[in-house]
């Protein structure tokens, strides 16, 4: 299903996007050396409830997972990259942590992810990888607008990631979003320009460049959810929910303090 939102629902989407972004930034500040992933999950649960929102994850049971996800946020550390199920692990200095959060409020969902280094260490390779996903995300957003096609976004993202030297996996990528978290169209992190669905005002998309340092192959963890790099290399992931407008693309998952 491809959903086009009216003005009322678009206003709700902005509210939901702010909730997601604010929670992610609050959790980033609290994720220090020694923080347990299960604590992050508990904090997310409380923050979602306090915002009057609903988790898109806790009862989520798609074909690619094993049973309901059962948690409120995805926490992916180092070689984990997607669908990271929180578990009893205390963060160490230099860990590369990705937080991925989706909630629904007012009947509209928003989805975003951030990657960052925990503590004071700054491993150059990890910093460079995070930067590449952020630049690719910005390129994908710049390529989105009314009349553009999905392939234009995929090509923009893939160009940045390829030029940075990272292999690109096409099994998982961005997606449409609206009244539910995962909708059509699928947005691969590489592709050919001028191909695919033509973008229309009112369309919401979650763009999510993610990479693994030296492989494009994923393996599924024993928890049935967490996807890791097949070689054990580090990974990074950046994501925003955007709305296609008459003027271009509006980023919805922006923290409240950064809004005009």
Tab-separated table of C-alpha atoms in Angstrom:
chain	number	residue	atom	x	y	z
A	1	UNK	CA	0.000	0.000	0.000
A	2	UNK	CA	1.187	3.511	-0.879
A	3	UNK	CA	-0.521	6.131	1.274
A	4	UNK	CA	-0.863	9.842	0.510
A	5	UNK	CA	-1.519	12.023	3.558
A	6	UNK	CA	-3.815	15.056	3.635
A	7	UNK	CA	-2.899	18.307	5.430
A	8	UNK	CA	-4.406	17.180	8.728
A	9	UNK	CA	-2.455	13.941	8.819
A	10	UNK	CA	0.709	15.708	7.669
A	11	UNK	CA	0.440	18.011	10.702
A	12	UNK	CA	0.134	14.933	12.911
A	13	UNK	CA	3.155	13.421	11.196
A	14	UNK	CA	5.212	16.479	12.156
A	15	UNK	CA	4.178	15.979	15.781
A	16	UNK	CA	5.053	12.273	15.670
A	17	UNK	CA	8.375	13.011	14.019
A	18	UNK	CA	9.299	15.440	16.793
A	19	UNK	CA	8.480	12.795	19.402
A	20	UNK	CA	10.795	10.279	17.722
A	21	UNK	CA	13.633	12.772	17.320
A	22	UNK	CA	13.358	14.116	20.874
A	23	UNK	CA	13.393	10.630	22.387
A	24	UNK	CA	16.403	9.579	20.307
A	25	UNK	CA	18.385	12.631	21.397
A	26	UNK	CA	17.430	12.096	25.051
A	27	UNK	CA	18.504	8.465	24.851
A	28	UNK	CA	21.764	9.412	23.152
A	29	UNK	CA	22.601	11.742	26.040
A	30	UNK	CA	21.892	8.985	28.567
A	31	UNK	CA	23.771	6.250	26.693
A	32	UNK	CA	27.158	6.429	28.396
A	33	UNK	CA	29.832	3.908	29.310
A	34	UNK	CA	28.218	1.291	31.570
A	35	UNK	CA	24.653	1.903	30.371
A	36	UNK	CA	22.762	-1.359	29.868
A	37	UNK	CA	20.797	-1.870	26.641
A	38	UNK	CA	17.819	-3.040	28.689
A	39	UNK	CA	17.854	0.286	30.546
A	40	UNK	CA	17.708	2.115	27.213
A	41	UNK	CA	14.684	0.010	26.299
A	42	UNK	CA	12.970	0.824	29.605
A	43	UNK	CA	13.686	4.517	29.187
A	44	UNK	CA	12.244	4.412	25.671
A	45	UNK	CA	9.073	2.740	26.942
A	46	UNK	CA	8.582	5.473	29.555
A	47	UNK	CA	9.324	8.326	27.140
A	48	UNK	CA	6.935	6.964	24.513
A	49	UNK	CA	4.136	6.749	27.082
A	50	UNK	CA	4.862	10.238	28.432
A	51	UNK	CA	4.606	11.619	24.889
A	52	UNK	CA	1.179	10.037	24.425
A	53	UNK	CA	2.506	7.852	21.640
A	54	UNK	CA	2.450	4.128	20.886
A	55	UNK	CA	5.378	1.843	20.089
A	56	UNK	CA	5.522	0.475	16.547
A	57	UNK	CA	7.907	-2.268	17.682
A	58	UNK	CA	6.750	-4.022	20.824
A	59	UNK	CA	4.051	-6.146	19.141
A	60	UNK	CA	5.584	-6.086	15.666
A	61	UNK	CA	5.710	-9.555	14.093
A	62	UNK	CA	6.790	-9.427	10.411
A	63	UNK	CA	7.885	-12.363	8.291
A	64	UNK	CA	11.590	-11.550	8.720
A	65	UNK	CA	11.503	-11.692	12.553
A	66	UNK	CA	10.895	-14.560	14.938
A	67	UNK	CA	7.777	-13.766	16.936
A	68	UNK	CA	6.848	-10.333	18.316
A	69	UNK	CA	9.849	-8.005	18.723
A	70	UNK	CA	8.928	-7.498	22.379
A	71	UNK	CA	10.921	-4.281	22.935
A	72	UNK	CA	10.438	-0.546	22.409
A	73	UNK	CA	13.611	0.405	20.557
A	74	UNK	CA	16.260	-1.254	18.393
A	75	UNK	CA	19.730	-1.125	19.949
A	76	UNK	CA	22.482	-2.295	17.591
A	77	UNK	CA	26.069	-2.408	18.894
A	78	UNK	CA	29.223	-2.647	16.748
A	79	UNK	CA	28.654	-5.566	14.304
A	80	UNK	CA	24.858	-5.413	14.722
A	81	UNK	CA	23.216	-3.109	12.208
A	82	UNK	CA	19.434	-3.668	11.950
A	83	UNK	CA	16.604	-4.821	14.209
A	84	UNK	CA	18.927	-4.972	17.203
A	85	UNK	CA	16.978	-6.551	20.040
A	86	UNK	CA	17.994	-5.098	23.432
A	87	UNK	CA	19.688	-7.566	25.776
A	88	UNK	CA	21.755	-7.566	28.959
A	89	UNK	CA	24.860	-5.739	27.755
A	90	UNK	CA	26.689	-2.774	29.336
A	91	UNK	CA	28.097	-0.301	26.826
A	92	UNK	CA	31.884	0.079	26.696
A	93	UNK	CA	34.020	3.057	25.734
A	94	UNK	CA	34.306	3.184	21.951
A	95	UNK	CA	31.248	1.051	21.192
A	96	UNK	CA	29.380	2.069	18.043
A	97	UNK	CA	25.706	2.218	19.016
A	98	UNK	CA	22.713	2.612	16.707
A	99	UNK	CA	19.334	3.554	18.152
A	100	UNK	CA	16.362	3.004	15.827
A	101	UNK	CA	12.917	4.135	16.967
A	102	UNK	CA	9.437	4.192	15.433
A	103	UNK	CA	6.274	5.361	17.173
A	104	UNK	CA	2.744	6.269	16.215
A	105	UNK	CA	0.783	9.257	17.481
A	106	UNK	CA	-2.518	10.589	16.221
A	107	UNK	CA	-2.717	7.660	13.840
A	108	UNK	CA	0.514	8.521	11.996
A	109	UNK	CA	3.912	6.834	12.408
A	110	UNK	CA	7.457	8.185	12.159
A	111	UNK	CA	10.765	6.304	12.086
A	112	UNK	CA	14.377	7.434	12.587
A	113	UNK	CA	17.795	6.080	13.531
A	114	UNK	CA	21.085	7.546	14.747
A	115	UNK	CA	24.540	6.006	15.118
A	116	UNK	CA	27.192	7.368	17.500
A	117	UNK	CA	30.286	6.414	19.471
A	118	UNK	CA	29.850	5.787	23.197
A	119	UNK	CA	32.278	7.430	25.615
A	120	UNK	CA	35.407	9.402	24.772
A	121	UNK	CA	36.992	7.106	22.190
A	122	UNK	CA	36.726	8.113	18.540
A	123	UNK	CA	37.796	5.185	16.319
A	124	UNK	CA	38.523	6.846	12.948
A	125	UNK	CA	36.978	4.058	10.872
A	126	UNK	CA	33.753	4.179	12.882
A	127	UNK	CA	33.548	7.970	12.707
A	128	UNK	CA	34.042	7.824	8.930
A	129	UNK	CA	31.370	5.162	8.507
A	130	UNK	CA	28.795	7.118	10.516
A	131	UNK	CA	29.616	10.227	8.489
A	132	UNK	CA	29.114	8.320	5.226
A	133	UNK	CA	25.603	7.218	6.217
A	134	UNK	CA	24.713	10.749	7.292
A	135	UNK	CA	25.981	12.212	4.010
A	136	UNK	CA	24.119	9.535	2.049
A	137	UNK	CA	20.938	10.341	3.960
A	138	UNK	CA	21.323	14.037	3.152
A	139	UNK	CA	21.873	13.185	-0.529
A	140	UNK	CA	18.773	10.997	-0.602
A	141	UNK	CA	16.674	13.754	0.949
A	142	UNK	CA	18.028	16.293	-1.552
A	143	UNK	CA	17.004	13.983	-4.402
A	144	UNK	CA	13.420	13.667	-3.121
A	145	UNK	CA	10.715	16.002	-4.339
A	146	UNK	CA	7.478	16.056	-6.311
A	147	UNK	CA	7.996	14.441	-9.713
A	148	UNK	CA	11.211	12.678	-8.741
A	149	UNK	CA	11.302	8.898	-8.668
A	150	UNK	CA	12.321	6.366	-6.055
A	151	UNK	CA	15.312	5.441	-8.189
A	152	UNK	CA	16.591	9.002	-7.933
A	153	UNK	CA	16.744	8.677	-4.137
A	154	UNK	CA	18.353	5.237	-4.297
A	155	UNK	CA	20.948	6.434	-6.800
A	156	UNK	CA	21.856	9.463	-4.662
A	157	UNK	CA	22.273	7.324	-1.542
A	158	UNK	CA	24.204	4.602	-3.331
A	159	UNK	CA	26.574	7.049	-4.995
A	160	UNK	CA	27.713	8.444	-1.638
A	161	UNK	CA	28.097	5.014	-0.036
A	162	UNK	CA	29.955	3.540	-3.011
A	163	UNK	CA	32.305	6.499	-3.309
A	164	UNK	CA	33.080	6.079	0.404
A	165	UNK	CA	34.110	2.488	-0.359
A	166	UNK	CA	31.332	0.540	1.370
A	167	UNK	CA	29.575	-2.550	-0.025
A	168	UNK	CA	25.802	-2.062	-0.285
A	169	UNK	CA	23.202	-4.602	0.798
A	170	UNK	CA	19.854	-4.381	-1.018
A	171	UNK	CA	17.809	-6.764	1.153
A	172	UNK	CA	16.741	-3.999	3.528
A	173	UNK	CA	16.345	-0.286	2.878
A	174	UNK	CA	13.973	2.611	3.220
A	175	UNK	CA	10.220	2.397	2.940
A	176	UNK	CA	6.948	4.231	2.776
A	177	UNK	CA	5.348	5.125	6.089
A	178	UNK	CA	2.042	6.606	7.228
A	179	UNK	CA	-0.749	5.079	9.269
A	180	UNK	CA	1.516	2.031	9.616
A	181	UNK	CA	5.291	1.820	9.997
A	182	UNK	CA	6.257	-0.222	6.930
A	183	UNK	CA	4.535	0.488	3.616
A	184	UNK	CA	5.390	0.537	-0.066
A	185	UNK	CA	7.409	1.720	-1.845
A	186	UNK	CA	10.662	-0.026	-0.948
A	187	UNK	CA	13.668	2.290	-1.253
A	188	UNK	CA	16.896	0.444	-1.970
A	189	UNK	CA	20.170	2.045	-0.886
A	190	UNK	CA	21.417	1.857	-4.452
A	191	UNK	CA	19.608	2.094	-7.760
A	192	UNK	CA	19.182	3.709	-11.152
A	193	UNK	CA	17.850	7.248	-11.520
A	194	UNK	CA	14.612	7.844	-13.361
A	195	UNK	CA	13.145	4.485	-12.318
A	196	UNK	CA	10.370	3.505	-9.933
A	197	UNK	CA	7.377	5.186	-8.345
A	198	UNK	CA	6.965	8.915	-9.028
A	199	UNK	CA	6.844	10.965	-5.812
A	200	UNK	CA	3.730	12.975	-4.949
A	201	UNK	CA	3.035	15.627	-2.291
A	202	UNK	CA	1.658	13.980	0.849
A	203	UNK	CA	3.855	10.875	0.526
A	204	UNK	CA	5.885	9.971	3.619
A	205	UNK	CA	9.139	8.063	3.240
A	206	UNK	CA	11.636	6.675	5.737
A	207	UNK	CA	15.097	6.851	4.162
A	208	UNK	CA	17.759	4.755	5.889
A	209	UNK	CA	21.275	4.358	4.509
A	210	UNK	CA	23.171	1.669	6.429
A	211	UNK	CA	26.482	0.001	5.771
A	212	UNK	CA	28.884	-2.624	7.031
A	213	UNK	CA	32.589	-1.849	6.857
A	214	UNK	CA	33.757	-4.702	4.636
A	215	UNK	CA	30.808	-6.870	3.590
A	216	UNK	CA	27.281	-6.753	2.193
A	217	UNK	CA	26.324	-10.061	3.803
A	218	UNK	CA	24.072	-10.246	6.853
A	219	UNK	CA	23.627	-13.004	9.413
A	220	UNK	CA	20.717	-13.340	11.822
A	221	UNK	CA	21.480	-13.545	15.526
A	222	UNK	CA	20.197	-16.346	17.733
A	223	UNK	CA	17.448	-14.011	19.000
A	224	UNK	CA	15.770	-14.317	15.590
A	225	UNK	CA	15.836	-10.552	15.048
A	226	UNK	CA	19.226	-8.878	15.261
A	227	UNK	CA	21.027	-8.645	11.921
A	228	UNK	CA	24.833	-8.574	12.079
A	229	UNK	CA	27.667	-8.273	9.595
A	230	UNK	CA	28.778	-11.683	8.386
A	231	UNK	CA	32.437	-10.818	9.007
A	232	UNK	CA	31.986	-9.262	12.441
A	233	UNK	CA	32.926	-5.819	11.134
A	234	UNK	CA	31.369	-2.653	12.477
A	235	UNK	CA	28.252	-1.070	11.003
A	236	UNK	CA	26.379	2.245	10.936
A	237	UNK	CA	22.833	3.380	10.168
A	238	UNK	CA	21.167	6.792	9.751
A	239	UNK	CA	17.463	7.377	9.116
A	240	UNK	CA	14.914	10.186	8.795
A	241	UNK	CA	11.225	10.247	7.957
A	242	UNK	CA	10.493	12.851	5.295
A	243	UNK	CA	7.333	14.233	3.701
A	244	UNK	CA	7.147	15.066	0.017
A	245	UNK	CA	5.729	18.580	-0.316
A	246	UNK	CA	5.035	20.925	-3.224
A	247	UNK	CA	8.445	22.487	-2.591
A	248	UNK	CA	10.602	19.406	-2.055
A	249	UNK	CA	11.216	17.194	0.963
A	250	UNK	CA	10.526	18.144	4.583
A	251	UNK	CA	12.405	16.291	7.318
A	252	UNK	CA	9.858	15.310	9.977
A	253	UNK	CA	12.151	13.623	12.505
A	254	UNK	CA	13.825	16.819	13.694
A	255	UNK	CA	14.164	17.544	17.441
A	256	UNK	CA	11.819	20.202	18.799
A	257	UNK	CA	14.702	22.526	19.723
A	258	UNK	CA	15.911	22.540	16.107
A	259	UNK	CA	12.577	23.448	14.569
A	260	UNK	CA	11.951	26.963	13.213
